[in-house]
Amino acid sequence: GEDVEQSLFLSVREGDSSVINCTYTDSSSTYLYWYKQEPGAGLQLLTYIFSNMDMKQDQRLTVLLNKKDKHLSLRIADTQTGDSAIYFCALGAAGNKLTFGGGTRVLVKP
Amino acid sequence: DGGITQSPKYLFRKEGQNVTLSCEQNLNHDAMYWYRQDPGQGLRLIYYSQIVNDFQKGDIAEGYSVSREKKESFPLTVTSAQKNPTAFYLCASSIVSNEQYFGPGTRLTVT
């Protein structure tokens, strides 16, 4: 089955850019997603990219997709303390299912 | 307001008891999902349903059961057969492709 990997932790200074990375094994997904989870809460859909795109920008968020290397990234510009959370990448699979990475915990330091 | 509700937010049970977690959505979504999240880990799919009166097992269905009698509702029962039921349970729904929307979650503690 699909294997989706993320680094566990990222620390960044307020105002800097954050880059969260995700690698995967199966290239058949049509949609690739980024979700945000704040402590004790559900997951919030941040953005997504179609597999036929290389980049998508949405305000402070930029998603980059390198299909050759099977690498997905989320860049958050001008990171704020409210961006501290766990970020999950997720790949669309058959039957409307999603395969999630293990999540990257982002800590924004003032 | 449209959305997904899960109740209760916190649930405590004694070992050996079955417990049912509620998930309701008013988004008119056809598909609904249940996930389990353990501390420091990602989400694992328990069960999903793409249409009323039909559901499929996910990756970790053992010890769980579901029903889908109404489009809006997808309750999850954690049975006494589930060996390690303490976890954070998340319900989600979707209409097209894979874009899923999540409820706020229920934290179940079994002692």
CSV table of C-alpha atoms in Angstrom, one decimal:
chain,number,residue,atom,x,y,z
A,1,GLY,CA,0.0,0.0,0.0
A,2,GLU,CA,0.9,3.7,0.0
A,3,ASP,CA,3.6,4.8,2.3
A,4,VAL,CA,3.7,8.5,3.3
A,5,GLU,CA,6.5,9.9,5.4
A,6,GLN,CA,7.0,13.2,7.2
A,7,SER,CA,9.6,14.5,9.5
A,8,LEU,CA,8.4,14.6,13.1
A,9,PHE,CA,9.3,18.1,14.2
A,10,LEU,CA,10.1,21.6,12.9
A,11,SER,CA,11.0,24.6,14.9
A,12,VAL,CA,10.9,28.0,13.3
A,13,ARG,CA,11.1,31.7,14.4
A,14,GLU,CA,8.1,33.9,14.1
A,15,GLY,CA,8.2,35.8,10.9
A,16,ASP,CA,10.4,33.2,9.1
A,17,SER,CA,9.2,30.8,6.5
A,18,SER,CA,8.4,27.2,7.4
A,19,VAL,CA,8.8,24.3,5.0
A,20,ILE,CA,7.1,21.0,5.8
A,21,ASN,CA,8.1,18.0,3.7
A,22,CYS,CA,6.3,14.8,2.7
A,23,THR,CA,7.5,11.9,0.6
A,24,TYR,CA,5.4,9.1,-0.7
A,25,THR,CA,5.7,5.8,-2.6
A,26,ASP,CA,2.6,5.5,-4.8
A,27,SER,CA,2.3,8.1,-7.6
A,28,SER,CA,-1.3,7.2,-8.6
A,29,SER,CA,-3.0,9.8,-6.3
A,30,THR,CA,-5.0,12.5,-8.1
A,31,TYR,CA,-5.2,14.8,-5.2
A,32,LEU,CA,-2.7,15.6,-2.5
A,33,TYR,CA,-3.8,17.4,0.7
A,34,TRP,CA,-2.4,19.4,3.6
A,35,TYR,CA,-4.3,19.4,6.9
A,36,LYS,CA,-3.6,21.3,10.1
A,37,GLN,CA,-4.4,19.9,13.6
A,38,GLU,CA,-4.4,22.1,16.7
A,39,PRO,CA,-4.2,20.5,20.1
A,40,GLY,CA,-7.2,18.4,21.0
A,41,ALA,CA,-9.0,19.4,17.8
A,42,GLY,CA,-10.0,17.8,14.5
A,43,LEU,CA,-8.2,18.3,11.3
A,44,GLN,CA,-8.6,21.4,9.2
A,45,LEU,CA,-8.2,21.2,5.5
A,46,LEU,CA,-5.6,23.9,4.5
A,47,THR,CA,-5.1,23.3,0.8
A,48,TYR,CA,-4.7,20.7,-1.8
A,49,ILE,CA,-3.0,20.3,-5.2
A,50,PHE,CA,-3.9,18.2,-8.2
A,51,SER,CA,-1.3,15.7,-9.3
A,52,ASN,CA,-1.0,17.4,-12.7
A,53,MET,CA,0.2,20.7,-11.1
A,54,ASP,CA,3.7,21.6,-9.8
A,55,MET,CA,2.8,24.5,-7.6
A,56,LYS,CA,-0.2,26.1,-5.9
A,57,GLN,CA,-0.2,29.3,-4.0
A,58,ASP,CA,-2.9,30.3,-1.5
A,59,GLN,CA,-2.2,33.5,0.5
A,60,ARG,CA,0.7,32.5,2.8
A,61,LEU,CA,0.7,28.9,1.7
A,62,THR,CA,2.6,27.5,-1.2
A,63,VAL,CA,2.4,23.8,-2.1
A,64,LEU,CA,5.1,22.3,-4.3
A,65,LEU,CA,4.8,18.9,-5.9
A,66,ASN,CA,7.8,17.1,-7.4
A,67,LYS,CA,6.3,14.0,-9.0
A,68,LYS,CA,9.6,12.6,-10.2
A,69,ASP,CA,11.0,12.5,-6.7
A,70,LYS,CA,7.5,11.8,-5.1
A,71,HIS,CA,8.0,14.8,-2.9
A,72,LEU,CA,5.3,17.2,-1.6
A,73,SER,CA,6.0,20.3,0.4
A,74,LEU,CA,4.1,23.1,2.2
A,75,ARG,CA,5.7,26.4,2.7
A,76,ILE,CA,4.2,28.9,5.2
A,77,ALA,CA,5.4,32.4,4.7
A,78,ASP,CA,5.7,34.8,7.6
A,79,THR,CA,5.0,32.1,10.1
A,80,GLN,CA,3.0,33.2,13.1
A,81,THR,CA,2.5,31.7,16.6
A,82,GLY,CA,-1.0,30.7,15.5
A,83,ASP,CA,0.7,28.4,13.0
A,84,SER,CA,2.0,26.2,15.8
A,85,ALA,CA,0.2,22.9,15.2
A,86,ILE,CA,0.6,19.4,13.7
A,87,TYR,CA,0.6,19.3,9.9
A,88,PHE,CA,-0.5,16.2,8.0
A,89,CYS,CA,0.0,15.5,4.3
A,90,ALA,CA,-2.6,13.1,2.8
A,91,LEU,CA,-2.8,11.4,-0.5
A,92,GLY,CA,-6.0,10.4,-2.2
A,93,ALA,CA,-6.5,6.7,-2.8
A,94,ALA,CA,-9.0,4.5,-4.5
A,95,GLY,CA,-12.5,4.5,-3.0
A,96,ASN,CA,-12.3,8.1,-1.8
A,97,LYS,CA,-9.9,7.0,0.9
A,98,LEU,CA,-7.0,9.1,2.2
A,99,THR,CA,-3.6,7.9,3.3
A,100,PHE,CA,-2.0,10.2,5.9
A,101,GLY,CA,1.5,10.8,6.8
A,102,GLY,CA,2.5,10.7,10.5
A,103,GLY,CA,2.3,14.4,10.9
A,104,THR,CA,5.0,17.1,11.5
A,105,ARG,CA,4.7,19.1,14.7
A,106,VAL,CA,5.6,22.8,14.0
A,107,LEU,CA,6.6,25.0,16.9
A,108,VAL,CA,6.8,28.7,16.3
A,109,LYS,CA,9.1,30.6,18.6
A,110,PRO,CA,8.6,34.3,19.3
B,1,ASP,CA,-24.0,26.4,10.2
B,2,GLY,CA,-23.0,23.4,8.1
B,3,GLY,CA,-20.5,21.0,9.7
B,4,ILE,CA,-19.7,17.7,11.4
B,5,THR,CA,-20.5,17.2,15.0
B,6,GLN,CA,-19.1,14.5,17.3
B,7,SER,CA,-20.3,13.9,20.8
B,8,PRO,CA,-19.3,13.7,23.5
B,9,LYS,CA,-15.9,15.5,23.4
B,10,TYR,CA,-14.6,13.3,26.3
B,11,LEU,CA,-15.8,9.8,27.1
B,12,PHE,CA,-14.8,7.5,29.9
B,13,ARG,CA,-15.7,3.8,30.2
B,14,LYS,CA,-14.7,0.8,32.1
B,15,GLU,CA,-13.0,-2.1,30.4
B,16,GLY,CA,-15.4,-4.7,29.1
B,17,GLN,CA,-18.1,-2.2,28.2
B,18,ASN,CA,-19.2,-1.3,24.7
B,19,VAL,CA,-19.4,2.4,23.9
B,20,THR,CA,-20.9,4.2,20.9
B,21,LEU,CA,-19.5,7.4,19.5
B,22,SER,CA,-21.8,9.8,17.6
B,23,CYS,CA,-21.0,11.5,14.3
B,24,GLU,CA,-23.5,13.7,12.5
B,25,GLN,CA,-23.1,15.8,9.4
B,26,ASN,CA,-25.4,18.3,7.7
B,27,LEU,CA,-23.2,18.9,4.7
B,28,ASN,CA,-25.2,16.5,2.5
B,29,HIS,CA,-22.1,14.4,2.0
B,30,ASP,CA,-22.4,10.9,0.7
B,31,ALA,CA,-19.3,9.4,2.3
B,32,MET,CA,-18.3,9.2,5.9
B,33,TYR,CA,-15.2,7.9,7.7
B,34,TRP,CA,-13.9,6.9,11.1
B,35,TYR,CA,-10.3,7.3,12.1
B,36,ARG,CA,-8.3,6.5,15.2
B,37,GLN,CA,-5.4,8.7,16.3
B,38,ASP,CA,-2.9,7.7,18.9
B,39,PRO,CA,-0.5,10.1,20.7
B,40,GLY,CA,2.2,11.3,18.3
B,41,GLN,CA,0.8,9.3,15.4
B,42,GLY,CA,-1.1,9.8,12.2
B,43,LEU,CA,-4.6,8.7,11.4
B,44,ARG,CA,-5.6,5.2,10.8
B,45,LEU,CA,-8.9,4.3,9.0
B,46,ILE,CA,-11.3,2.2,11.0
B,47,TYR,CA,-14.4,2.1,8.8
B,48,TYR,CA,-15.9,4.1,5.9
B,49,SER,CA,-19.2,4.3,4.2
B,50,GLN,CA,-19.8,5.7,0.7
B,51,ILE,CA,-23.5,5.4,0.7
B,52,VAL,CA,-26.4,4.7,3.1
B,53,ASN,CA,-26.7,1.1,4.3
B,54,ASP,CA,-23.3,0.2,3.0
B,55,PHE,CA,-19.9,0.4,4.7
B,56,GLN,CA,-16.4,-1.1,4.4
B,57,LYS,CA,-13.7,-2.1,6.8
B,58,GLY,CA,-10.6,0.1,6.9
B,59,ASP,CA,-7.1,-0.8,8.0
B,60,ILE,CA,-8.0,-1.4,11.7
B,61,ALA,CA,-11.6,-2.6,11.9
B,62,GLU,CA,-11.2,-5.4,14.4
B,63,GLY,CA,-13.1,-4.6,17.6
B,64,TYR,CA,-15.2,-1.9,16.1
B,65,SER,CA,-18.6,-1.8,14.4
B,66,VAL,CA,-20.6,0.8,12.5
B,67,SER,CA,-24.0,1.4,11.0
B,68,ARG,CA,-25.2,3.8,8.3
B,69,GLU,CA,-29.0,3.9,8.4
B,70,LYS,CA,-29.2,7.6,7.6
B,71,LYS,CA,-27.1,9.8,5.3
B,72,GLU,CA,-26.4,12.3,8.1
B,73,SER,CA,-25.3,9.8,10.8
B,74,PHE,CA,-22.4,7.3,11.1
B,75,PRO,CA,-22.1,6.0,14.7
B,76,LEU,CA,-19.1,4.0,15.8
B,77,THR,CA,-19.3,1.3,18.5
B,78,VAL,CA,-16.1,0.4,20.3
B,79,THR,CA,-16.7,-3.1,21.5
B,80,SER,CA,-15.1,-5.0,24.4
B,81,ALA,CA,-13.2,-7.0,21.8
B,82,GLN,CA,-11.0,-3.9,21.0
B,83,LYS,CA,-7.8,-4.6,22.9
B,84,ASN,CA,-6.6,-1.0,23.2
B,85,PRO,CA,-9.5,1.3,22.8
B,86,THR,CA,-8.1,4.4,24.5
B,87,ALA,CA,-7.5,6.9,21.7
B,88,PHE,CA,-8.7,10.0,19.9
B,89,TYR,CA,-11.5,9.2,17.4
B,90,LEU,CA,-12.1,11.4,14.4
B,91,CYS,CA,-15.1,11.3,12.1
B,92,ALA,CA,-14.9,12.8,8.6
B,93,SER,CA,-17.2,13.2,5.5
B,94,SER,CA,-16.7,13.9,1.8
B,95,ILE,CA,-18.8,14.6,-1.3
B,96,VAL,CA,-16.4,14.3,-4.2
B,97,SER,CA,-12.9,13.0,-4.8
B,98,ASN,CA,-11.1,12.6,-1.6
B,99,GLU,CA,-11.5,16.0,0.1
B,100,GLN,CA,-12.5,15.1,3.6
B,101,TYR,CA,-13.9,17.4,6.3
B,102,PHE,CA,-13.3,16.5,9.9
B,103,GLY,CA,-15.3,16.8,13.1
B,104,PRO,CA,-13.8,18.0,16.4
B,105,GLY,CA,-13.1,14.4,17.7
B,106,THR,CA,-14.0,12.4,20.7
B,107,ARG,CA,-11.3,11.4,23.2
B,108,LEU,CA,-12.1,7.9,24.7
B,109,THR,CA,-10.5,6.7,27.8
B,110,VAL,CA,-11.1,3.1,28.9
B,111,THR,CA,-9.8,2.1,32.4
